[in-house]
Coordinates of C-alpha atoms in Angstrom, one line a residue:
Chain A
M182 CA -4.6 -9.6 -15.2
D183 CA -1.1 -9.2 -15.2
E184 CA 1.4 -10.3 -12.6
A185 CA 2.3 -6.3 -12.3
L186 CA -1.1 -5.4 -10.7
G187 CA -0.7 -8.2 -8.3
E188 CA 2.6 -6.5 -7.3
A189 CA 1.2 -2.9 -6.6
I190 CA -1.9 -4.4 -4.7
D191 CA 0.4 -6.5 -2.5
R192 CA 2.6 -3.8 -1.8
L193 CA -0.3 -1.7 -0.8
I194 CA -1.7 -3.8 1.6
S195 CA 1.5 -4.8 3.2
V196 CA 2.4 -1.5 4.3
E197 CA 2.3 -1.5 8.4
I198 CA 0.7 1.6 9.8
R199 CA 0.8 0.1 13.5
F200 CA 1.0 2.6 16.5
G201 CA 3.4 1.8 19.3
S202 CA 0.8 -0.7 21.7
G203 CA 3.3 -3.6 22.6
L204 CA 2.0 -5.3 19.5
P205 CA 5.4 -6.1 17.4
R206 CA 6.2 -3.5 14.5
G207 CA 8.4 -3.7 11.6
V208 CA 7.2 -7.4 11.2
T209 CA 4.8 -6.9 8.3
H210 CA 7.5 -6.8 5.7
R211 CA 9.2 -9.8 6.6
L212 CA 6.0 -11.6 7.0
Y213 CA 5.3 -10.4 3.4
E214 CA 8.6 -11.3 2.1
V215 CA 9.0 -15.0 3.4
A216 CA 5.4 -15.9 2.4
R217 CA 6.0 -14.5 -1.1
S218 CA 9.3 -16.1 -1.8
C219 CA 7.7 -19.5 -0.6
Q220 CA 4.7 -19.1 -3.0
G221 CA 6.8 -16.9 -5.9
K222 CA 4.1 -15.2 -7.4
P223 CA 2.1 -11.9 -6.2
L224 CA -0.2 -13.5 -3.3
T225 CA -3.7 -11.6 -3.9
F226 CA -2.9 -12.5 -7.9
L227 CA -2.6 -15.8 -6.7
A228 CA -5.8 -16.0 -4.8
A229 CA -7.8 -14.4 -6.5
T230 CA -6.7 -16.9 -9.9
H231 CA -7.7 -19.6 -7.7
L232 CA -10.6 -18.5 -6.7
Q233 CA -11.4 -17.5 -10.1
Q234 CA -10.5 -21.0 -11.5
R235 CA -11.8 -23.0 -8.7
V236 CA -15.4 -21.4 -7.9
H237 CA -18.1 -21.5 -10.0
P238 CA -21.6 -19.9 -10.2
G239 CA -23.8 -21.3 -7.1
D240 CA -20.9 -23.2 -6.0
H241 CA -20.8 -22.4 -1.8
V242 CA -18.0 -20.7 -0.4
L243 CA -17.0 -20.8 3.4
I244 CA -15.6 -17.5 5.0
V245 CA -14.7 -18.3 8.0
T246 CA -13.7 -15.4 10.5
G247 CA -13.8 -14.2 14.1
A248 CA -11.0 -13.0 16.8
G249 CA -11.1 -12.3 20.5
M250 CA -13.2 -12.7 23.6
A251 CA -14.0 -11.1 27.1
P252 CA -13.4 -9.4 28.6
G253 CA -11.2 -7.8 25.6
L254 CA -13.2 -8.1 22.7
P255 CA -16.7 -9.8 24.0
R256 CA -18.0 -9.7 20.5
G257 CA -14.9 -9.8 18.2
E258 CA -13.3 -7.1 16.8
T259 CA -13.1 -5.0 13.4
D260 CA -10.4 -6.8 11.8
G261 CA -11.9 -10.2 10.4
P262 CA -15.6 -9.5 9.8
L263 CA -15.1 -6.2 7.4
G264 CA -12.5 -8.2 5.2
A265 CA -14.6 -11.3 5.2
A266 CA -17.7 -9.1 4.2
A267 CA -15.7 -7.9 1.4
L268 CA -15.2 -11.2 0.2
A269 CA -18.9 -12.2 0.6
R270 CA -19.7 -9.3 -1.4
A271 CA -17.2 -10.3 -4.3
I272 CA -18.3 -13.8 -4.3
D273 CA -21.7 -12.9 -5.1
V274 CA -21.4 -10.4 -7.2
G275 CA -18.5 -11.3 -9.4
L276 CA -18.7 -15.2 -9.0
H277 CA -22.0 -15.7 -8.8
A278 CA -21.3 -17.8 -6.2
K279 CA -22.6 -18.3 -2.6
P280 CA -21.0 -17.0 1.0
V281 CA -21.5 -18.7 3.9
L282 CA -20.6 -16.9 6.8
V283 CA -18.9 -18.9 9.7
S284 CA -17.8 -17.3 13.0
E285 CA -18.2 -18.0 16.7
E286 CA -21.9 -17.0 18.0
R287 CA -20.2 -14.6 20.1
N288 CA -18.5 -12.6 17.2
L289 CA -21.4 -13.5 14.5
A290 CA -23.5 -10.1 14.9
P291 CA -20.8 -7.8 14.1
Y292 CA -19.8 -9.9 10.8
V293 CA -23.6 -9.9 9.8
A294 CA -23.8 -6.1 9.9
A295 CA -20.7 -5.9 7.8
V296 CA -21.9 -8.3 5.2
Q297 CA -25.6 -6.2 5.1
A298 CA -23.6 -2.8 5.2
A299 CA -21.8 -4.2 1.9
G300 CA -25.2 -4.9 0.2
L301 CA -25.9 -8.7 1.2
A302 CA -29.5 -9.8 2.7
V303 CA -28.2 -12.5 5.6
D304 CA -31.2 -14.8 5.3
A305 CA -31.2 -18.9 5.5
D306 CA -34.8 -18.6 4.0
L307 CA -33.6 -16.7 1.2
F308 CA -30.4 -17.9 0.6
P309 CA -30.9 -21.2 -1.5
H310 CA -33.6 -18.7 -3.8
R311 CA -31.4 -15.9 -4.7
S312 CA -28.5 -14.0 -5.5
G313 CA -27.5 -11.0 -3.3
C314 CA -27.7 -13.5 -0.3
A315 CA -25.4 -14.8 2.3
V316 CA -26.1 -17.3 5.2
A317 CA -24.4 -17.3 8.7
E318 CA -23.6 -20.7 10.6
P319 CA -22.3 -20.3 14.3
F320 CA -19.4 -22.5 14.9
P321 CA -19.3 -23.9 18.2
L322 CA -16.6 -23.9 20.3
G323 CA -14.0 -26.5 21.3
I324 CA -12.6 -29.8 19.7
E325 CA -15.6 -32.2 19.9
A326 CA -18.4 -30.3 19.0
G327 CA -16.1 -28.4 16.1
K328 CA -15.0 -31.8 14.6
H329 CA -18.8 -32.5 14.0
E330 CA -19.8 -29.0 12.6
A331 CA -16.9 -28.7 10.3
A332 CA -18.2 -32.1 9.1
R333 CA -21.6 -31.3 9.1
L334 CA -20.8 -28.0 7.1
F335 CA -18.7 -29.7 4.1
Q336 CA -21.6 -32.3 3.8
R337 CA -24.0 -29.1 3.3
Y338 CA -22.5 -27.3 1.2
Q339 CA -20.0 -29.0 -0.6
P340 CA -17.9 -25.7 -0.4
A341 CA -15.8 -25.0 -3.7
A342 CA -13.2 -23.1 -1.3
V343 CA -12.9 -22.1 2.2
I344 CA -11.4 -18.5 3.2
F345 CA -10.0 -17.6 6.9
V346 CA -9.7 -14.0 7.7
E347 CA -7.7 -13.1 10.6
K348 CA -8.7 -16.4 12.3
G349 CA -6.3 -18.1 14.9
G350 CA -5.1 -20.9 14.4
P351 CA -3.5 -23.9 17.3
N352 CA 0.3 -24.1 17.3
R353 CA 1.9 -27.6 17.1
A354 CA 0.9 -28.2 21.1
G355 CA -2.7 -27.5 19.9
V356 CA -3.1 -24.6 21.7
F357 CA -4.5 -21.3 20.5
H358 CA -2.9 -17.8 20.8
T359 CA -2.9 -14.1 20.7
I360 CA 0.2 -12.1 19.0
L361 CA 1.9 -11.4 22.4
G362 CA 1.9 -15.1 23.3
I363 CA -1.6 -15.1 25.5
Q364 CA -3.1 -18.4 25.9
R365 CA -6.9 -18.8 24.1
P366 CA -8.2 -22.2 25.3
P367 CA -9.4 -24.9 22.3
D368 CA -12.9 -24.6 24.6
A369 CA -13.5 -21.1 24.6
M370 CA -12.5 -20.9 20.5
A371 CA -14.1 -22.0 17.4
N372 CA -11.4 -24.7 16.2
A373 CA -11.6 -23.7 12.7
H374 CA -8.4 -25.1 11.8
L375 CA -11.1 -28.1 11.4
L376 CA -12.6 -26.8 8.2
A377 CA -9.1 -26.9 6.7
D378 CA -8.4 -30.4 7.7
E379 CA -12.0 -31.2 5.9
A380 CA -11.1 -29.2 3.0
T381 CA -7.4 -31.0 2.8
A382 CA -9.3 -34.0 2.7
S383 CA -11.6 -33.4 0.1
G384 CA -9.2 -31.3 -1.9
T385 CA -11.4 -28.2 -1.7
L386 CA -9.3 -24.7 -2.0
T387 CA -8.0 -23.1 1.3
I388 CA -7.0 -19.2 1.8
G389 CA -5.8 -17.9 4.4
I390 CA -5.2 -14.3 5.3
G391 CA -3.5 -13.1 8.5
D392 CA -1.3 -10.5 9.6
G393 CA 0.6 -11.7 12.6
G394 CA 1.8 -15.6 12.1
N395 CA -0.8 -17.0 14.6
E396 CA -3.7 -17.1 12.0
I397 CA -5.1 -20.0 9.8
G398 CA -2.8 -20.1 6.9
F399 CA 0.8 -19.5 8.4
G400 CA 1.5 -23.1 8.9
L401 CA 2.8 -22.8 5.0
V402 CA 5.7 -20.4 7.1
R403 CA 5.9 -21.7 10.4
D404 CA 9.5 -21.4 10.4
A405 CA 9.9 -18.3 9.6
V406 CA 6.6 -16.6 11.9
Q407 CA 9.3 -18.4 14.6
D408 CA 11.7 -16.1 13.9
I409 CA 10.4 -13.2 12.7
Q410 CA 7.6 -13.0 15.7
P411 CA 8.5 -11.8 19.4
Y412 CA 6.7 -14.7 20.8
G413 CA 6.7 -17.1 17.7
R414 CA 9.0 -19.6 19.0
T415 CA 8.3 -19.5 22.7
C416 CA 4.8 -18.0 23.8
Q417 CA 4.1 -16.9 27.8
C418 CA 2.1 -19.7 28.4
P419 CA 3.0 -23.1 29.7
C420 CA 2.5 -24.7 26.3
S421 CA 5.8 -23.0 25.2
E422 CA 5.1 -23.7 21.8
G423 CA 5.1 -20.6 20.6
I424 CA 2.2 -18.5 18.9
A425 CA 3.0 -19.8 15.1
T426 CA 0.2 -21.9 13.8
V427 CA 0.6 -25.4 12.2
T428 CA -2.2 -24.5 10.4
A429 CA -1.3 -24.1 6.7
T430 CA -3.6 -23.2 3.4
D431 CA -3.1 -23.8 -0.4
V432 CA -2.6 -19.9 -0.5
L433 CA -1.3 -18.0 2.4
V434 CA -1.5 -13.9 2.2
A435 CA 0.4 -12.0 4.7
A436 CA -0.8 -8.6 4.8
A437 CA -0.8 -5.5 7.5
V438 CA -4.2 -5.9 8.8
S439 CA -6.1 -8.8 7.9
N440 CA -9.1 -7.1 6.1
W441 CA -6.5 -5.3 3.8
G442 CA -5.3 -8.7 2.4
A443 CA -9.1 -9.5 1.9
Y444 CA -9.4 -6.3 0.2
G445 CA -6.3 -6.7 -2.2
I446 CA -7.8 -10.2 -3.1
V447 CA -11.3 -8.5 -4.2
A448 CA -9.3 -6.1 -5.8
A449 CA -7.4 -8.7 -7.7
L450 CA -10.5 -10.3 -8.7
A451 CA -12.3 -7.1 -10.0
A452 CA -9.2 -6.7 -11.9
A453 CA -9.4 -10.2 -13.1
L454 CA -13.0 -10.2 -13.8
G455 CA -12.8 -6.5 -15.6
D456 CA -15.2 -5.3 -13.3
V457 CA -13.6 -3.1 -10.9
D458 CA -17.4 -2.8 -8.9
V459 CA -16.3 -6.1 -7.6
L460 CA -14.4 -4.3 -4.9
H461 CA -16.7 -1.9 -2.8
D462 CA -16.3 2.0 -2.7
A463 CA -15.2 3.9 0.0
T464 CA -18.7 4.6 0.9
T465 CA -19.5 1.4 1.9
E466 CA -16.2 0.5 3.3
A467 CA -17.2 4.0 5.8
R468 CA -20.6 1.8 6.3
M469 CA -19.2 -1.7 6.6
L470 CA -17.0 -0.3 9.5
E471 CA -19.7 1.8 11.5
R472 CA -22.4 -0.9 11.3
C473 CA -20.1 -3.6 12.5
V474 CA -18.9 -1.4 15.5
A475 CA -22.8 -0.5 16.5
A476 CA -23.1 -4.3 16.5
G477 CA -20.2 -4.9 18.8
G478 CA -17.0 -5.2 16.9
M479 CA -14.0 -3.3 18.5
D480 CA -11.1 -1.8 17.3
G481 CA -8.5 -4.6 18.3
V482 CA -5.7 -2.4 19.4
Y483 CA -8.1 0.1 21.7
A484 CA -10.3 -2.3 22.8
R485 CA -13.0 0.4 22.3
M486 CA -16.3 0.9 20.4
I487 CA -14.5 3.0 17.9
P488 CA -14.5 2.9 13.9
Y489 CA -10.9 2.3 14.1
V490 CA -9.4 -0.9 12.4
D491 CA -6.2 -2.5 14.1
G492 CA -5.4 0.9 15.7
T493 CA -5.7 3.1 12.0
S494 CA -8.4 5.2 11.6
A495 CA -11.8 4.9 9.3
A496 CA -9.7 7.6 7.2
V497 CA -7.0 5.2 6.2
Q498 CA -9.5 2.3 5.7
T499 CA -11.0 4.6 2.8
S500 CA -7.7 5.7 1.4
L501 CA -6.9 2.1 1.0
I502 CA -9.9 1.5 -0.7
T503 CA -9.7 4.5 -2.8
I504 CA -6.2 3.4 -4.1
L505 CA -7.0 -0.1 -4.7
H506 CA -9.9 1.5 -6.9
E507 CA -7.0 3.5 -8.8
I508 CA -5.3 0.9 -9.4
V509 CA -7.7 -1.9 -10.7
G510 CA -9.5 1.2 -12.5
N511 CA -6.4 2.5 -14.0
S512 CA -5.5 -1.0 -15.4
F513 CA -8.9 -0.7 -17.6
K514 CA -7.9 2.8 -18.9
T515 CA -5.3 3.1 -21.5
I516 CA -4.6 6.6 -23.0
Q517 CA -3.1 7.9 -25.5
R518 CA -0.8 10.7 -24.7
G519 CA 0.4 11.9 -27.2
F520 CA 4.4 11.8 -26.8
Chain B
M27 CA 19.9 1.3 16.5
A28 CA 18.1 -0.3 13.9
V29 CA 16.0 1.7 11.4
P30 CA 12.4 2.5 12.7
A31 CA 9.9 0.3 10.1
A32 CA 7.8 3.1 9.6
F33 CA 10.8 4.2 6.9
E34 CA 10.2 0.7 5.1
N35 CA 6.5 1.6 5.1
I36 CA 6.9 5.0 3.8
D37 CA 9.1 3.5 0.7
R38 CA 6.6 0.9 0.3
L39 CA 3.6 2.9 -0.4
A40 CA 5.7 5.7 -2.6
N41 CA 6.3 2.4 -5.0
V42 CA 2.3 1.4 -5.1
E43 CA 1.8 1.5 -8.9
M44 CA -1.5 3.0 -10.0
R45 CA -0.9 4.2 -13.5
P46 CA -3.1 3.8 -16.3
Q47 CA -2.4 1.5 -19.3
G48 CA -0.6 2.9 -22.2
L49 CA 2.0 4.0 -19.5
P50 CA 5.0 1.7 -19.0
T51 CA 3.8 -0.6 -15.8
G52 CA 5.5 -2.7 -13.3
I53 CA 8.7 -1.3 -13.6
V54 CA 9.1 1.2 -10.7
G55 CA 9.4 -2.0 -7.8
Q56 CA 12.2 -3.3 -10.5
L57 CA 14.0 0.4 -10.5
Y58 CA 13.2 0.7 -6.9
A59 CA 14.8 -2.8 -6.0
I60 CA 18.1 -1.8 -7.7
A61 CA 18.2 1.6 -6.1
R62 CA 18.2 0.7 -2.7
G63 CA 19.8 -2.9 -3.0
D64 CA 20.7 -3.8 0.6
G65 CA 20.7 -0.7 2.0
D66 CA 18.4 1.0 4.6
P67 CA 14.9 2.4 3.0
I68 CA 15.4 5.1 0.4
S69 CA 13.2 7.8 2.2
F70 CA 15.2 7.2 5.6
R71 CA 19.1 7.8 3.7
C72 CA 17.2 10.5 1.8
A73 CA 16.1 12.1 5.3
Q74 CA 19.1 11.1 7.3
A75 CA 21.3 12.7 4.5
L76 CA 19.1 15.7 4.4
T77 CA 19.5 16.6 8.1
E78 CA 22.7 15.7 8.4
R79 CA 24.7 17.3 5.7
G80 CA 22.0 18.8 3.5
G81 CA 23.3 22.4 4.6
E82 CA 21.5 25.1 5.0
H83 CA 20.7 26.1 1.2
I84 CA 18.9 23.7 -0.9
A85 CA 17.5 23.9 -4.0
L86 CA 14.7 21.6 -5.3
L87 CA 15.1 21.6 -9.1
T88 CA 11.8 20.8 -10.9
G89 CA 9.3 21.7 -14.0
I90 CA 9.1 19.9 -17.5
A91 CA 7.6 23.4 -19.8
G92 CA 7.8 22.9 -23.7
G93 CA 5.5 20.9 -26.0
P94 CA 2.0 20.1 -25.1
L95 CA 3.0 21.4 -21.4
P96 CA 3.3 24.9 -21.6
R97 CA 3.4 25.6 -18.3
G98 CA 4.6 22.1 -17.3
E99 CA 3.0 19.4 -15.5
V100 CA 1.5 18.7 -11.7
D101 CA 4.1 15.9 -11.1
G102 CA 7.3 17.4 -9.9
P103 CA 6.2 21.0 -9.0
I104 CA 3.8 19.7 -6.2
G105 CA 6.0 17.6 -4.3
A106 CA 9.4 20.0 -5.1
A107 CA 7.1 22.6 -2.8
A108 CA 5.9 20.1 -0.1
L109 CA 9.6 19.1 0.4
A110 CA 10.9 22.8 0.5
H111 CA 8.0 23.9 2.9
A112 CA 9.6 21.2 5.3
L113 CA 12.7 22.1 4.9
V114 CA 12.0 25.8 5.5
Q115 CA 10.3 24.8 8.6
L116 CA 12.8 22.6 9.7
G117 CA 15.5 25.8 9.5
C118 CA 16.8 25.7 5.9
Q119 CA 16.5 28.2 3.2
A120 CA 15.1 26.3 0.6
D121 CA 14.5 27.1 -2.9
V122 CA 12.2 25.7 -5.8
V123 CA 14.0 26.0 -9.0
V124 CA 12.0 26.1 -12.0
P125 CA 11.8 27.0 -16.2
E126 CA 10.6 30.3 -16.4
P127 CA 7.3 29.5 -18.1
M128 CA 6.3 27.7 -14.8
I129 CA 7.3 30.5 -12.1
G130 CA 3.6 31.5 -11.7
V131 CA 3.0 27.7 -11.0
A132 CA 5.3 27.2 -8.5
E133 CA 4.1 30.2 -7.0
G134 CA 0.8 29.4 -6.9
V135 CA 1.2 26.3 -5.2
R136 CA 3.4 28.2 -2.5
T137 CA 0.6 30.3 -1.8
A138 CA -1.9 27.2 -1.7
L139 CA 0.8 25.8 0.4
R140 CA 0.8 28.7 2.7
A141 CA 4.7 28.1 2.3
N142 CA 7.2 30.7 2.5
F143 CA 10.1 29.1 0.1
S144 CA 11.5 31.4 -2.5
V145 CA 10.8 30.6 -6.2
V146 CA 13.9 30.8 -8.5
R147 CA 14.1 30.3 -12.1
D148 CA 16.8 28.1 -13.3
S149 CA 18.7 30.1 -15.4
D150 CA 19.2 32.2 -12.4
A151 CA 20.1 29.1 -10.0
R152 CA 23.9 29.4 -9.3
P153 CA 25.2 25.6 -8.0
S154 CA 28.0 27.7 -5.7
D155 CA 25.3 29.2 -3.8
Y156 CA 23.8 25.9 -2.7
S157 CA 24.9 23.0 -0.3
A158 CA 22.6 20.2 -1.4
A159 CA 19.8 19.8 -4.4
V160 CA 17.2 17.5 -4.5
T161 CA 15.4 16.7 -8.4
I162 CA 11.7 16.0 -8.7
E163 CA 10.9 14.4 -12.1
K164 CA 13.3 16.5 -13.3
L165 CA 14.0 15.3 -16.9
G166 CA 17.8 14.6 -17.7
R167 CA 19.9 14.3 -21.0
N168 CA 21.2 10.9 -22.0
R169 CA 24.9 10.2 -22.8
R170 CA 24.5 12.0 -26.3
G171 CA 23.0 14.8 -24.4
V172 CA 19.3 14.3 -25.6
V173 CA 16.3 14.8 -23.6
H174 CA 13.5 12.1 -24.1
S175 CA 9.3 11.3 -23.2
I176 CA 9.2 8.0 -21.3
F177 CA 8.0 6.7 -24.6
G178 CA 10.9 7.7 -26.3
A179 CA 10.1 10.9 -28.1
V180 CA 13.0 13.5 -28.2
L181 CA 12.1 16.4 -26.5
S182 CA 14.2 19.3 -27.8
D183 CA 12.5 22.8 -26.1
Q184 CA 14.8 21.1 -22.8
T185 CA 17.6 23.1 -21.5
P186 CA 20.4 21.1 -20.2
L187 CA 20.7 23.3 -17.3
A188 CA 19.5 21.2 -14.1
D189 CA 22.4 18.5 -15.5
D190 CA 24.4 20.6 -15.5
F191 CA 23.9 22.1 -12.0
I192 CA 23.7 18.6 -10.2
E193 CA 26.7 17.5 -11.6
Q194 CA 28.3 20.5 -10.7
L195 CA 27.1 19.7 -6.9
N196 CA 28.5 16.0 -7.6
Q197 CA 31.9 17.3 -8.2
E198 CA 32.0 19.4 -5.2
G199 CA 30.8 16.3 -3.3
K200 CA 27.7 18.1 -1.9
L201 CA 24.3 15.9 -1.6
T202 CA 22.2 15.2 -4.9
I203 CA 19.1 13.3 -4.6
G204 CA 17.0 12.3 -7.7
I205 CA 13.3 11.5 -7.1
G206 CA 11.8 10.0 -10.7
D207 CA 9.4 7.5 -11.6
G208 CA 10.5 6.8 -15.2
G209 CA 14.2 6.4 -16.2
N210 CA 14.7 9.7 -17.7
E211 CA 14.7 11.7 -14.9
I212 CA 18.1 13.0 -13.7
G213 CA 18.9 10.7 -10.9
F214 CA 18.8 7.6 -12.8
G215 CA 22.3 7.9 -14.1
A216 CA 23.2 6.3 -11.1
I217 CA 21.9 3.1 -11.8
F218 CA 22.3 3.7 -15.8
D219 CA 23.0 0.1 -17.0
Q220 CA 20.1 -1.4 -15.0
A221 CA 17.7 1.2 -15.9
R222 CA 18.3 1.0 -19.2
S223 CA 17.6 -3.2 -18.9
I224 CA 14.4 -2.1 -17.4
V225 CA 12.5 0.5 -19.0
P226 CA 10.7 0.4 -22.3
H227 CA 13.1 2.3 -24.9
G228 CA 15.8 2.9 -22.1
A229 CA 18.6 1.3 -24.0
D230 CA 16.7 2.4 -28.1
C231 CA 14.5 5.4 -28.0
G232 CA 13.8 4.6 -31.4
C233 CA 14.9 8.8 -32.3
P234 CA 18.4 9.1 -34.1
C235 CA 20.2 9.3 -31.2
G236 CA 19.6 5.7 -30.5
D237 CA 21.2 5.8 -27.2
G238 CA 17.6 5.6 -25.1
L239 CA 16.0 7.5 -22.8
V240 CA 17.6 6.9 -19.9
T241 CA 19.0 9.7 -18.6
S242 CA 23.0 9.7 -17.6
T243 CA 22.7 12.4 -14.9
A244 CA 23.4 10.6 -11.9
T245 CA 22.6 11.7 -7.9
E246 CA 24.5 10.5 -4.9
I247 CA 21.1 9.0 -4.1
V248 CA 18.4 7.9 -6.3
F249 CA 14.5 7.6 -5.3
P250 CA 12.6 5.7 -7.8
A251 CA 8.9 6.2 -6.9
S252 CA 5.3 5.3 -8.8
V253 CA 5.2 9.2 -9.1
S254 CA 7.6 11.5 -8.5
N255 CA 5.3 13.8 -6.4
F256 CA 4.8 10.7 -3.8
G257 CA 8.6 10.2 -3.6
A258 CA 9.0 13.8 -2.3
Y259 CA 5.8 13.0 -0.1
A260 CA 7.9 10.2 1.4
I261 CA 11.1 11.7 1.7
T262 CA 8.9 14.4 3.7
S263 CA 7.5 12.1 6.2
A264 CA 10.6 10.5 6.5
L265 CA 12.1 13.9 7.7
G266 CA 8.8 14.5 10.2
V267 CA 9.6 10.8 11.6
L268 CA 13.6 11.6 11.6
V269 CA 13.1 15.1 13.6
D270 CA 10.3 13.8 15.9
R271 CA 7.5 16.1 13.6
P272 CA 5.1 13.7 12.3
L273 CA 3.1 16.4 10.3
L274 CA 5.7 17.7 8.3
L275 CA 4.1 16.8 5.5
A276 CA 1.4 19.4 4.4
S277 CA -2.2 17.5 4.6
A278 CA -4.2 15.7 2.0
A279 CA -6.3 19.1 2.1
L280 CA -3.3 21.2 1.0
I281 CA -1.9 19.3 -1.6
T282 CA -5.5 19.3 -2.8
Q283 CA -5.3 23.0 -3.1
A284 CA -1.8 23.3 -4.2
V285 CA -2.6 20.8 -7.5
E286 CA -5.6 23.2 -8.0
A287 CA -3.4 26.2 -7.6
A288 CA -1.0 24.5 -10.5
V289 CA -3.8 23.4 -12.7
T290 CA -5.5 27.0 -12.5
A291 CA -1.8 28.2 -13.0
G292 CA -1.5 26.4 -16.7
C293 CA 0.0 22.9 -15.3
L294 CA -1.7 20.1 -16.7
D295 CA -2.1 16.3 -15.6
G296 CA 1.0 14.7 -17.0
G297 CA -0.9 11.2 -17.5
T298 CA -3.4 12.7 -19.7
F299 CA -2.7 16.1 -20.2
E300 CA -6.6 17.5 -19.8
P301 CA -6.9 21.2 -19.2
G302 CA -8.1 21.6 -15.6
R303 CA -8.3 17.6 -14.4
I304 CA -7.2 17.8 -11.1
A305 CA -5.1 15.2 -10.9
D306 CA -1.4 13.8 -10.8
D307 CA -0.1 11.5 -13.7
G308 CA -3.7 10.1 -14.1
I309 CA -4.6 9.4 -10.8
P310 CA -7.4 11.4 -9.9
I311 CA -6.8 13.5 -6.9
E312 CA -8.9 11.2 -4.5
G313 CA -6.4 8.4 -5.2
V314 CA -3.6 11.2 -4.3
E315 CA -5.4 12.3 -1.0
A316 CA -5.5 8.7 0.1
V317 CA -1.7 7.8 -0.4
V318 CA -0.9 11.7 1.6
T319 CA -3.4 10.1 4.2
G320 CA -1.3 7.1 4.3
F321 CA 1.9 8.7 4.5
R322 CA 0.7 11.3 7.4
T323 CA -0.9 8.0 8.9
I324 CA 2.4 5.9 9.0
A325 CA 3.8 9.0 10.7
T326 CA 2.1 10.1 13.1
Q327 CA 1.4 6.1 14.2
H328 CA 5.0 5.9 14.6
F329 CA 5.4 8.4 17.6
R330 CA 1.7 7.1 19.1
A331 CA 2.0 4.8 21.9
T332 CA -1.3 3.8 23.4
P333 CA -1.3 0.4 25.6
R334 CA -3.2 -2.4 24.1
H335 CA -5.9 -4.0 25.9
A336 CA -4.9 -7.3 27.9

């Protein structure tokens, strides 16, 4: 796979298609550019290259997602689970490794539904014995329980990589925030950054995918997030430390929608592996979205059970997958046009 | 006022490269970066220039007809027609100007789009009649007057009518915009030296002229895009954002019908040259529809304001 392909993929997944909802607009390309200049190469290319080099057949990969809480998003949102599901599928189909799905108990059902719609069974009994399978691990709320669980997961699975998709990370004061600077108490969240700490301690690959700067991974460019995001430096809660997370990952993929960042990585992986089918198709994408919503996942902007992701329609999601297939598929085709 | 982010994103989508190997890859982003410099998004500059000083009679020049493409290729006429259709809706007179063998193609596309712009033979178009011009995938001559394919092959049956037309408008200080994806299309003369160093065969075509495939014909604004039609769709969407007409760009379904009409009239997919293939620069129509959906969604989202949940 050449870098030019990663360039095209990166460009696509950083096209911001948000409507005015009070969420900041015009930030995506700026966050992308700082993440890019900090890491030097196309972000999806980097993530895929690392996964290909570090994850071997039979290895476990933790895929962590889950945003939102009651009353707004009681079972989470559609951004996160679909990207995580696409990665789970690619890790199984492309790398022949074993995906472990990690999320808050309350957010797990829509995540599992998306993974099943992507074609994997989610079954703890079958998981050790065959491919085409994932296992789901509810991650407890709060710091103390989180520390214990992070250590347990690492001991049990000895993962080759940990991937965070749209997974909130704490700021310097240890507080989690929404993109609009509203506090999320640590006791209400999976403190998933503790998995990043375990990974760092054991030298395990970490990849963070986000679209705002409050998600795990953006610690890599924290200063820039503080400058770019309206609530980057100062939030709306008493901690007054801003939404920018301190948790960094080895690779950060900044995208317009976190799912798209995950799809971009999968597309780059498909290109690197020479198999376009490592990326799910548009029909599967539509099914994943429907099932995720049916299981309680809500669009993160409308906060309704509609087949939207961050305020963009199902048609936009399937269009994006179609273009990614085009980018990857065409990279395998050579034409001799004649003149 | 800051330029809305929608334009940045329109530019970005127009530059997503999805070409088959065998065509030069990895260059559009470089050409775009040079053409943009430190300025505003190019789709914004084009839309602003067209609305502020495009005038009332705008020429959309396109069409490569000759050799293995007797009725031309899909890339060019569809974008020209989509933009012309939009300009007519905004109250301009817009003419799609094509070589004689492509009159039928342009008329078929016009019918498919339910549009009513005029189709004009290139030899009949007089620069003095027009207030501005946009070229879409219109091959331009190099300094020696030679026209080349993207691989540096000489295309001896191309006429210099469009080069002369654009140079005349440039001399008169009228607005000219060039959309291209390879460096050999009218407009790239504006970034001539850089394009020659970026594009394969840019400075050395391998033919006896020895001057490379990059055209010396410049436009006031040059818009490098991954497919020239996509550049025209981008400008059309940008116009829509600028004048509060978010659905100004024809829908994906209509664009598909336009491509089908062009192919039915003998136009070929420029990526493969396969007769009857419903595609654009080697990209199957599903990919084209996805891109058009993206442009239209960026434009419509720009105008939507729904408060987020708490």
